[in-house]
């Protein structure tokens, strides 16, 4: 497949107006990593240990705080200080999917107070633009950013190419708040959108519950995504730290190869 020369993260930082996207493109360049760790563990101690040990390797720590069995607000304070120590952003993978008024409360209130500590959250576009307006009311004053789920990695998902295009159109209405997409591939020629791709392992394959994996080379190289999101590929390895280094290297090499 013919690949077009890609625009560097640094150049794209200069081309975008979204504050979080600028921050992230610059972070990718400075730290030379496009690896996001999907820290899908179920205790605070395990999450904090991962964040501290693997923090130097990653640009983003992706959390699912609602799978923790022992969540307290102390956890999020410690995560924020680890994010400062190791220079990564925190992305709570909340996948909001309700009407604007409800997601506003889910984002700001409840047990987790997500807006107080997560730099980035994501939402399905399914409910329509009101979901983005609702989240933006809470997130924008705190300089947070939103990713829309344009595509999913799971087999049999109901997303069509029309849905993807309509998701893009919706994002275009909120350039200050929406920084990009969870997607399997680049979906727009505009260089300011940032793409994060889950369903990544060093070899292609699937799990028993519909998850489908592509390699870092395919996600970043062929599919022109920006950041690989890796969970079990790292978490289930004997030595997660050295495994994270392998993913980091694979992701970065795929990016650099596209610049030539
Ligand atoms: O389409 C998607 C979107 C997301 S955010 N497919 C996904 O797998 N995810 C998330 O990425 C999922 O919730 C999980 O936290 C992570 C993938 O984990 P892994 O263990 O399969 O790498």
Coordinates of C-alpha atoms in Angstrom, one line a residue, residues 24-170:
X24 CA -0.2 16.4 23.5
X25 CA 1.4 16.8 20.1
X26 CA 4.3 18.6 21.8
X27 CA 4.5 16.0 24.5
X28 CA 4.8 13.2 21.9
X29 CA 7.6 15.1 20.2
X30 CA 9.5 15.9 23.4
X31 CA 9.1 12.5 25.1
X32 CA 9.4 10.5 21.8
X33 CA 6.6 8.1 22.7
X34 CA 3.2 7.6 21.1
X35 CA 2.3 4.8 23.6
X36 CA -0.8 5.1 25.7
X37 CA -1.1 2.5 28.5
X38 CA -4.6 1.1 29.1
X39 CA -4.1 0.5 32.8
X40 CA -7.1 -1.9 33.2
X41 CA -6.4 -3.2 36.7
X42 CA -8.8 -3.4 39.6
X43 CA -7.0 -2.1 42.6
X44 CA -5.6 1.4 43.3
X45 CA -2.3 0.0 44.4
X46 CA -1.8 -1.9 41.1
X47 CA -2.8 1.2 39.1
X48 CA -0.4 3.5 41.0
X49 CA 2.4 1.0 40.7
X50 CA 1.9 0.8 36.9
X51 CA 1.6 4.6 36.6
X52 CA 4.9 5.0 38.4
X53 CA 6.9 2.2 36.8
X54 CA 5.6 2.7 33.2
X55 CA 5.1 6.4 33.4
X56 CA 8.5 7.2 31.8
X57 CA 7.5 5.2 28.7
X58 CA 4.1 6.6 27.9
X59 CA 2.4 9.8 26.7
X60 CA -1.0 8.9 28.2
X61 CA -2.3 6.8 31.1
X62 CA -5.8 5.6 30.2
X63 CA -7.9 4.6 33.1
X64 CA -11.3 2.9 33.8
X65 CA -11.8 4.1 37.3
X66 CA -15.1 2.3 37.6
X67 CA -13.4 -1.1 37.5
X68 CA -11.4 -0.3 40.7
X69 CA -12.7 -2.2 43.7
X70 CA -11.2 0.2 46.3
X71 CA -11.5 3.7 44.6
X72 CA -11.0 6.7 46.8
X73 CA -10.4 10.3 45.9
X74 CA -6.8 9.9 47.2
X75 CA -6.1 7.8 44.1
X76 CA -6.8 10.6 41.7
X77 CA -4.6 13.0 43.7
X78 CA -1.8 10.5 43.4
X79 CA -2.4 9.9 39.7
X80 CA -2.2 13.6 39.1
X81 CA 1.1 13.9 40.9
X82 CA 2.5 10.9 39.0
X83 CA 1.3 12.5 35.7
X84 CA 3.3 15.6 36.7
X85 CA 6.4 13.6 37.7
X86 CA 6.5 11.5 34.5
X87 CA 4.9 13.9 32.0
X88 CA 1.9 12.0 30.8
X89 CA -1.7 13.0 30.4
X90 CA -4.6 11.2 32.1
X91 CA -7.4 9.9 29.9
X92 CA -10.5 8.5 31.7
X93 CA -12.0 6.1 29.2
X94 CA -15.6 6.8 30.4
X95 CA -17.3 6.5 27.0
X96 CA -20.1 8.8 27.9
X97 CA -23.2 8.0 25.8
X98 CA -26.2 9.9 27.3
X99 CA -28.0 13.2 26.8
X100 CA -26.1 16.4 27.6
X101 CA -27.7 17.1 30.9
X102 CA -27.0 13.6 32.3
X103 CA -23.4 13.4 31.1
X104 CA -22.7 16.8 32.6
X105 CA -23.4 15.3 36.0
X106 CA -21.6 12.0 35.3
X107 CA -18.5 14.1 34.3
X108 CA -18.4 16.5 37.2
X109 CA -20.3 14.8 40.1
X110 CA -20.9 11.3 41.4
X111 CA -18.2 9.3 43.1
X112 CA -15.4 10.0 40.7
X113 CA -15.5 13.8 39.9
X114 CA -13.8 12.9 36.6
X115 CA -13.5 16.5 35.4
X116 CA -11.3 17.4 38.3
X117 CA -8.4 15.0 37.4
X118 CA -8.8 13.6 33.9
X119 CA -7.2 15.7 31.1
X120 CA -9.1 13.8 28.5
X121 CA -12.4 11.9 28.4
X122 CA -14.2 10.2 25.5
X123 CA -17.8 10.0 24.3
X124 CA -19.9 8.3 21.8
X125 CA -21.4 10.5 19.1
X126 CA -24.6 8.4 19.0
X127 CA -26.8 10.8 21.1
X128 CA -26.0 13.8 18.9
X129 CA -24.2 17.1 19.5
X130 CA -26.0 17.7 22.9
X131 CA -23.6 15.2 24.5
X132 CA -20.6 17.4 23.5
X133 CA -22.3 20.6 24.6
X134 CA -23.1 19.1 28.0
X135 CA -19.5 17.8 28.5
X136 CA -18.0 21.1 27.2
X137 CA -19.9 23.1 29.8
X138 CA -18.0 21.2 32.5
X139 CA -14.7 20.5 30.7
X140 CA -13.9 23.7 28.8
X141 CA -13.5 25.9 31.9
X142 CA -11.1 23.4 33.3
X143 CA -9.2 23.2 30.0
X144 CA -10.1 19.6 29.4
X145 CA -10.4 17.8 26.1
X146 CA -12.8 15.3 24.5
X147 CA -12.2 12.5 22.1
X148 CA -15.2 11.2 20.1
X149 CA -15.5 7.5 19.4
X150 CA -15.5 7.4 15.6
X151 CA -14.8 3.7 15.3
X152 CA -14.4 0.7 17.6
X153 CA -12.0 -2.2 17.6
X154 CA -14.6 -4.9 18.4
X155 CA -16.0 -7.3 15.9
X156 CA -19.6 -6.8 14.8
X157 CA -19.8 -3.2 16.0
X158 CA -22.6 -1.2 14.4
X159 CA -20.6 1.7 13.2
X160 CA -20.8 2.5 9.5
X161 CA -18.8 4.8 7.2
X162 CA -21.7 7.2 7.3
X163 CA -21.6 7.2 11.1
X164 CA -17.9 8.0 11.0
X165 CA -18.4 10.9 8.7
X166 CA -21.2 12.3 10.8
X167 CA -19.1 11.9 13.9
X168 CA -16.4 14.0 12.1
X169 CA -18.9 16.7 11.2
X170 CA -20.1 16.8 14.8

